[in-house]
XYZ file of N, CA, C and O in Angstrom:
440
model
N 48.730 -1.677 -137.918
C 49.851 -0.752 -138.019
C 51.013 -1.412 -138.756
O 51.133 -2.622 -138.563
N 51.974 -0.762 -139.648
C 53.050 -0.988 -140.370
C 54.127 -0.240 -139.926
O 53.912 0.949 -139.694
N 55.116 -0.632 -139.778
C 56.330 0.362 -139.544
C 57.224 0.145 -141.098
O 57.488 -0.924 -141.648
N 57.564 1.548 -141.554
C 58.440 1.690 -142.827
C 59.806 2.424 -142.269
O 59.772 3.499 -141.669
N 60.999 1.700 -142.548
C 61.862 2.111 -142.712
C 62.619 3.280 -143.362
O 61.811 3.641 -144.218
N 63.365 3.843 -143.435
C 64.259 4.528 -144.879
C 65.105 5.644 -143.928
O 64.931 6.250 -142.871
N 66.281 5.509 -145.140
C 66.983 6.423 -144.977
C 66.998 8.025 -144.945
O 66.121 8.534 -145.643
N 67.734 8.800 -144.344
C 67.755 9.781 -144.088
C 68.065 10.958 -145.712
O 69.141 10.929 -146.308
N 67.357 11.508 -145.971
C 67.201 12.146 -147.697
C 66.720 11.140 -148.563
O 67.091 11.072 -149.735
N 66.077 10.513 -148.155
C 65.643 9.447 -149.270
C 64.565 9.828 -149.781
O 64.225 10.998 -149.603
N 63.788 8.990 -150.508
C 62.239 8.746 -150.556
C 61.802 7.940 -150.304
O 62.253 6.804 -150.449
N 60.245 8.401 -149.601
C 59.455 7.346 -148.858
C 58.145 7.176 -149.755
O 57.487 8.049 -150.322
N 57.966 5.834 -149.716
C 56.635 5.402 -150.025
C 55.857 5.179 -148.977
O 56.398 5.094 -147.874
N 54.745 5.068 -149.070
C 53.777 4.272 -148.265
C 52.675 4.290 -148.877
O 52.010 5.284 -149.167
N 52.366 2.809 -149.167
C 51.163 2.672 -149.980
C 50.107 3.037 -149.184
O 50.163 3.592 -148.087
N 48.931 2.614 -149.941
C 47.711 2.975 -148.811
C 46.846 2.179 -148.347
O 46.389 2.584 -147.279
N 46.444 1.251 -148.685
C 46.253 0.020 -147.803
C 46.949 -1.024 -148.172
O 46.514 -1.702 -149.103
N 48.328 -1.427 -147.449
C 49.169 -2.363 -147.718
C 48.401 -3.785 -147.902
O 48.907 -4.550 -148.723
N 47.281 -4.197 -147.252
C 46.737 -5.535 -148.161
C 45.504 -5.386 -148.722
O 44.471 -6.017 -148.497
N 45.770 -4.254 -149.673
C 44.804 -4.529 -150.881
C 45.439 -4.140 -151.855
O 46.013 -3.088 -152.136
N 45.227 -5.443 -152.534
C 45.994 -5.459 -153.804
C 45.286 -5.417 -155.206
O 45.796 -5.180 -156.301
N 43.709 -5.769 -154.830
C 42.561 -5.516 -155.932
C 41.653 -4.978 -156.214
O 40.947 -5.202 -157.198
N 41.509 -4.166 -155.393
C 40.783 -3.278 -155.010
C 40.955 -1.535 -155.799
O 41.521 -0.636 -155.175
N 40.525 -1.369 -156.840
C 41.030 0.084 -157.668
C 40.717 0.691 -156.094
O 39.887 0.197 -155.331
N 41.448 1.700 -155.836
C 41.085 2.930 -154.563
C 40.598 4.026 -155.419
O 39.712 4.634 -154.818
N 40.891 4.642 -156.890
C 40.517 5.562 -157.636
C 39.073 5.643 -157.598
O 38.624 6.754 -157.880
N 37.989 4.469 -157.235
C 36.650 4.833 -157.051
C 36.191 4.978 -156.176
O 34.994 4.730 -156.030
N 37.308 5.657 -154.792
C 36.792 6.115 -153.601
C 37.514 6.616 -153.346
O 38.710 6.399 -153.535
N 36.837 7.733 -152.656
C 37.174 9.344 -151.570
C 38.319 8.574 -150.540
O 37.970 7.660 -149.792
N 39.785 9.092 -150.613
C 40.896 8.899 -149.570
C 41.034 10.033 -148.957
O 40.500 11.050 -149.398
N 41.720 10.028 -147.927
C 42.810 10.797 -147.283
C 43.949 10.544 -146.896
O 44.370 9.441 -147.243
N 44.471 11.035 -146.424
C 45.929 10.683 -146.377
C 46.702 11.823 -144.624
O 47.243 12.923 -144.510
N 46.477 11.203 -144.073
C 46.415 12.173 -142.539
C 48.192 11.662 -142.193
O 48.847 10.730 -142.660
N 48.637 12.983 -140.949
C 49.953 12.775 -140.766
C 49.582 12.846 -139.044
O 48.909 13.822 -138.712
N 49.960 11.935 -138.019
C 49.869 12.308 -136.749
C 50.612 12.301 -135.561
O 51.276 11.329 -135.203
N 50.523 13.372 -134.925
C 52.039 13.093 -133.999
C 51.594 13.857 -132.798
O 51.151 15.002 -132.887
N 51.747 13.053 -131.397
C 51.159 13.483 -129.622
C 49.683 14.023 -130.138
O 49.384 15.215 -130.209
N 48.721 12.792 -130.522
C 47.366 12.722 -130.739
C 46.956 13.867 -131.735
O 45.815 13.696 -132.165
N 47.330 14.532 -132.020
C 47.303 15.549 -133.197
C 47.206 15.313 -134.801
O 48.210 15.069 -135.471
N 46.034 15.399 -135.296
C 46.292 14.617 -136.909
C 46.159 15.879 -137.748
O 45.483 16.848 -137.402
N 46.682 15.816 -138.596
C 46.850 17.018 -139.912
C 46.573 16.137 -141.037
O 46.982 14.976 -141.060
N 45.766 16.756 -142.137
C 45.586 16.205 -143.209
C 46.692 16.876 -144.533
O 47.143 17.994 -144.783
N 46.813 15.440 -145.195
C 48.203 16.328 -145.700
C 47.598 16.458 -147.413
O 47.880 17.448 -148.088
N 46.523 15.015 -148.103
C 46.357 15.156 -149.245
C 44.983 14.398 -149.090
O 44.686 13.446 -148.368
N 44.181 15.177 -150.069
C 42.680 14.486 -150.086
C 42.480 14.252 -151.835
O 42.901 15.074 -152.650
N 41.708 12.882 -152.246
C 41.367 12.403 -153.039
C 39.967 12.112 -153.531
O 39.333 11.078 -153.321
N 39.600 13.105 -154.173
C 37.636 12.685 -154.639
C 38.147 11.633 -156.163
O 39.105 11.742 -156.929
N 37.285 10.896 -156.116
C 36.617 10.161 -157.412
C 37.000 10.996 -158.757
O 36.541 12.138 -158.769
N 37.815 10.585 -159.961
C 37.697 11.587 -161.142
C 38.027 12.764 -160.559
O 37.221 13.636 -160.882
N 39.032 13.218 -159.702
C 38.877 14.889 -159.383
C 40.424 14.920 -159.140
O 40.798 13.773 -158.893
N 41.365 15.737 -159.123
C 43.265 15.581 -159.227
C 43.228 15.910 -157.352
O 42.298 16.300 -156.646
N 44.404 15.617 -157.067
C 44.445 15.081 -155.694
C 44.917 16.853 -154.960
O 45.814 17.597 -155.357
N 44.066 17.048 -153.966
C 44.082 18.649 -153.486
C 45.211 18.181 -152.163
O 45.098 17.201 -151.428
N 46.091 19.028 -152.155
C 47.585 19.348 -151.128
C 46.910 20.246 -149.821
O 46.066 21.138 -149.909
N 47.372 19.866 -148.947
C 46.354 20.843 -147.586
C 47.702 21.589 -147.662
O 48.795 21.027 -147.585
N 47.495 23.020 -147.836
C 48.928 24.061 -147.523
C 49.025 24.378 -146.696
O 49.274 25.581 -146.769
N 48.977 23.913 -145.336
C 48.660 24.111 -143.839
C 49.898 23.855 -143.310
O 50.393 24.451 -142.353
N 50.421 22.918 -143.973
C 51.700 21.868 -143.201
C 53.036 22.336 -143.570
O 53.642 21.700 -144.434
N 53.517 23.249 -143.091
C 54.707 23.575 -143.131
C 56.314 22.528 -143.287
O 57.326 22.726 -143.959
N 55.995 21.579 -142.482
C 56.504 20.477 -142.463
C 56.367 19.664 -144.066
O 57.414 19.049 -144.269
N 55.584 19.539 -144.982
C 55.114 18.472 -145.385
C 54.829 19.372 -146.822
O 54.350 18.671 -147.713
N 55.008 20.565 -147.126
C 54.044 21.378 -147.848
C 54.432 20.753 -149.197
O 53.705 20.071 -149.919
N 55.829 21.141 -149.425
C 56.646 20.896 -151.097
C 56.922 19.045 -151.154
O 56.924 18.422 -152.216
N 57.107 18.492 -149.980
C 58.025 17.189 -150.171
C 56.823 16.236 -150.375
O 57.251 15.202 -150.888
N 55.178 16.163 -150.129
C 54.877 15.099 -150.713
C 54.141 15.104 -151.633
O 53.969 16.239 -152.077
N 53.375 13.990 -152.367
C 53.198 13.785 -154.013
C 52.250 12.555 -153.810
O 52.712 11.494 -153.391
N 51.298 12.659 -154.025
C 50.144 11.073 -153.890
C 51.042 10.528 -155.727
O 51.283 11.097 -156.792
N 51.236 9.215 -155.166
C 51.988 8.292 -156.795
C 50.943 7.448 -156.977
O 49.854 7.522 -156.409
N 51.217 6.809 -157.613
C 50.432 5.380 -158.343
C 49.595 4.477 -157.198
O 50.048 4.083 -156.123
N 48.704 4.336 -157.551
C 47.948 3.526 -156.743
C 48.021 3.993 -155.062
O 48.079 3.380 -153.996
N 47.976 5.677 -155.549
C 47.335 6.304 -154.289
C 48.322 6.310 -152.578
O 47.906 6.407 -151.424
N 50.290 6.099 -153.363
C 50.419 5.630 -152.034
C 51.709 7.418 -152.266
O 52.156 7.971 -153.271
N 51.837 7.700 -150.834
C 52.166 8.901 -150.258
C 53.642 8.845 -150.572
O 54.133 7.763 -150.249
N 54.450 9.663 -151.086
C 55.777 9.917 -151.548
C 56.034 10.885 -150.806
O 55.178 11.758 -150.670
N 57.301 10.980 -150.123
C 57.757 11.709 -149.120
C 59.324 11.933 -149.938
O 59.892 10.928 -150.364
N 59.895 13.167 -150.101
C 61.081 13.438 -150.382
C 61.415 14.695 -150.180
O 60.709 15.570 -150.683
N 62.611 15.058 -149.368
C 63.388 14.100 -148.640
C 62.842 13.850 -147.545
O 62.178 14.754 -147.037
N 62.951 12.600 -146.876
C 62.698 12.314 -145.592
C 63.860 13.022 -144.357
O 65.015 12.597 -144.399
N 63.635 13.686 -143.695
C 63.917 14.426 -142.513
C 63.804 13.529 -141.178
O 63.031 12.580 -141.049
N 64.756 14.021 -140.163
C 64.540 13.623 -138.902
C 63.242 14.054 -138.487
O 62.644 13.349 -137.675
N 62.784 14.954 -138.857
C 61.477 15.014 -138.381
C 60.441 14.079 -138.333
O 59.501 14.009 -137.541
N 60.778 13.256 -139.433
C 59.551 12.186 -139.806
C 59.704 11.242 -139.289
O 58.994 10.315 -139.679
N 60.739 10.945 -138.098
C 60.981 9.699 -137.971
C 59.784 9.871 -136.146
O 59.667 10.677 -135.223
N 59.118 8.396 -136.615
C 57.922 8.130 -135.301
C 56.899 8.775 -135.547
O 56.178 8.704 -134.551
N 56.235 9.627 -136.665
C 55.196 9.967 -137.375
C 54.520 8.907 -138.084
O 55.074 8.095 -138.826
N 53.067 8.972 -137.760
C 52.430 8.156 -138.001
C 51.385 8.658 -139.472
O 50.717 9.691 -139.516
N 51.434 8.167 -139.993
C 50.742 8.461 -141.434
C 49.636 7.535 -141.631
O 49.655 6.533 -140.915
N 48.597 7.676 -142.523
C 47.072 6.978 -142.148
C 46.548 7.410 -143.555
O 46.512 8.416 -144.264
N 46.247 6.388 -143.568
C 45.200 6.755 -145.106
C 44.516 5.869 -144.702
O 44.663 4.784 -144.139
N 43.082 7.001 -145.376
C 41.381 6.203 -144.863
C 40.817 6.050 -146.394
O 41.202 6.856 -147.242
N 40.094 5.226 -146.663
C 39.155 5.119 -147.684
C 37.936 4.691 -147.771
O 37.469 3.553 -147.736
N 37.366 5.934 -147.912
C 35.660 5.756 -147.712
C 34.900 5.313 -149.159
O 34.670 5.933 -150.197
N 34.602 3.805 -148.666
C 33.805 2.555 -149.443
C 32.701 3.430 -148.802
O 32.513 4.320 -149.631
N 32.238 3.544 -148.213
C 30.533 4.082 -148.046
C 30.013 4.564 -147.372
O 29.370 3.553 -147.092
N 29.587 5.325 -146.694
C 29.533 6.233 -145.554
C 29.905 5.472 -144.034
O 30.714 5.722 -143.140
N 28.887 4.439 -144.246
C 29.565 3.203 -142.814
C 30.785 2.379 -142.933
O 31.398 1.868 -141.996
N 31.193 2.278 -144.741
C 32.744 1.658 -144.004
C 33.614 2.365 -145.165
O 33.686 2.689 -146.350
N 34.350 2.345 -143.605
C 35.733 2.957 -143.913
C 37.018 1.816 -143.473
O 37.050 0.893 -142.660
N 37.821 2.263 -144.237
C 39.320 1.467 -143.863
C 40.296 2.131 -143.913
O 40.611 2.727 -144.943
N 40.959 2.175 -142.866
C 42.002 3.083 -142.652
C 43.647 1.897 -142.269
O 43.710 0.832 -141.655
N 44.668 2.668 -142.916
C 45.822 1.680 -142.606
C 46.826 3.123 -142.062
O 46.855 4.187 -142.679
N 47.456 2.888 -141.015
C 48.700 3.446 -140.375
C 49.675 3.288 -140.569
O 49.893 2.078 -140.631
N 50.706 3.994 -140.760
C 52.464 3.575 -140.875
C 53.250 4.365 -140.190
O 53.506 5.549 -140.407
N 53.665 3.608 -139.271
C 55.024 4.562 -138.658
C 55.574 4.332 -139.518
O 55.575 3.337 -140.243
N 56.575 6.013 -139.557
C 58.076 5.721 -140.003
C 58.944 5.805 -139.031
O 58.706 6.283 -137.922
N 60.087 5.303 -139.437
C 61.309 5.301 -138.459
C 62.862 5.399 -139.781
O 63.258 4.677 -140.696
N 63.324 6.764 -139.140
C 64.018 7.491 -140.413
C 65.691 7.123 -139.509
O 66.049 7.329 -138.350
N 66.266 6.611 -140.506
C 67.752 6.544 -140.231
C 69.008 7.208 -141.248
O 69.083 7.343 -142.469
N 70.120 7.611 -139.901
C 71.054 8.435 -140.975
C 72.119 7.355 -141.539
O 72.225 6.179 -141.191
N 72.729 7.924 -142.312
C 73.543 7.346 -143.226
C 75.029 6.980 -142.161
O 76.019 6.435 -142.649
């Protein structure tokens, strides 16, 4: 688990697996899940060669995020809402392994 900081209207990053640094992720299937009181919502899914599909489910989440460079989750603006939401991106290397990294955020006002 990672905890990310940021300010209140800002933008948030969160990469997607904070220690991999050599690893292209573009040649594997991600997700990108949001979770809060055991409840996970998927917010953006990533196939191989294919543009990154937005789940329009999330009312919360619908317009403000954006998969960036090297696959990591852009949040703008960040809201009190987001603060103690846990965010997760999985990446399926092969049907048996997967790697998944978590990030709380914790959102502060100005």
């Amino acid at each position: 688990h990672f905890v990310k900081e940021v300010q209140l209207n800002q933008t948030l990053e969160i990469p997607c697996l904070e220690d991999t640094t050599s690893e292209n992720l573009s040649n594997y299937p991600l997700k990108w899940l949001v979770g809060e009181n055991g409840r996970k919502e998927e917010l953006v899914i990533k196939e191989p060669s294919c543009p990154a599909m937005y789940t329009n489910g999330s009312t919360l989440y619908g317009q403000r995020i954006h998969l960036g460079v090297s696959n990591t989750l852009k949040i703008f603006p960040t809201k009190l809402t987001d603060d103690g939401r846990v965010f997760s991106c999985s990446v399926v290397y092969h049907p048996e392994r997967v790697r998944m990294s978590s990030t709380i955020v914790r959102v502060f006002g100005k």
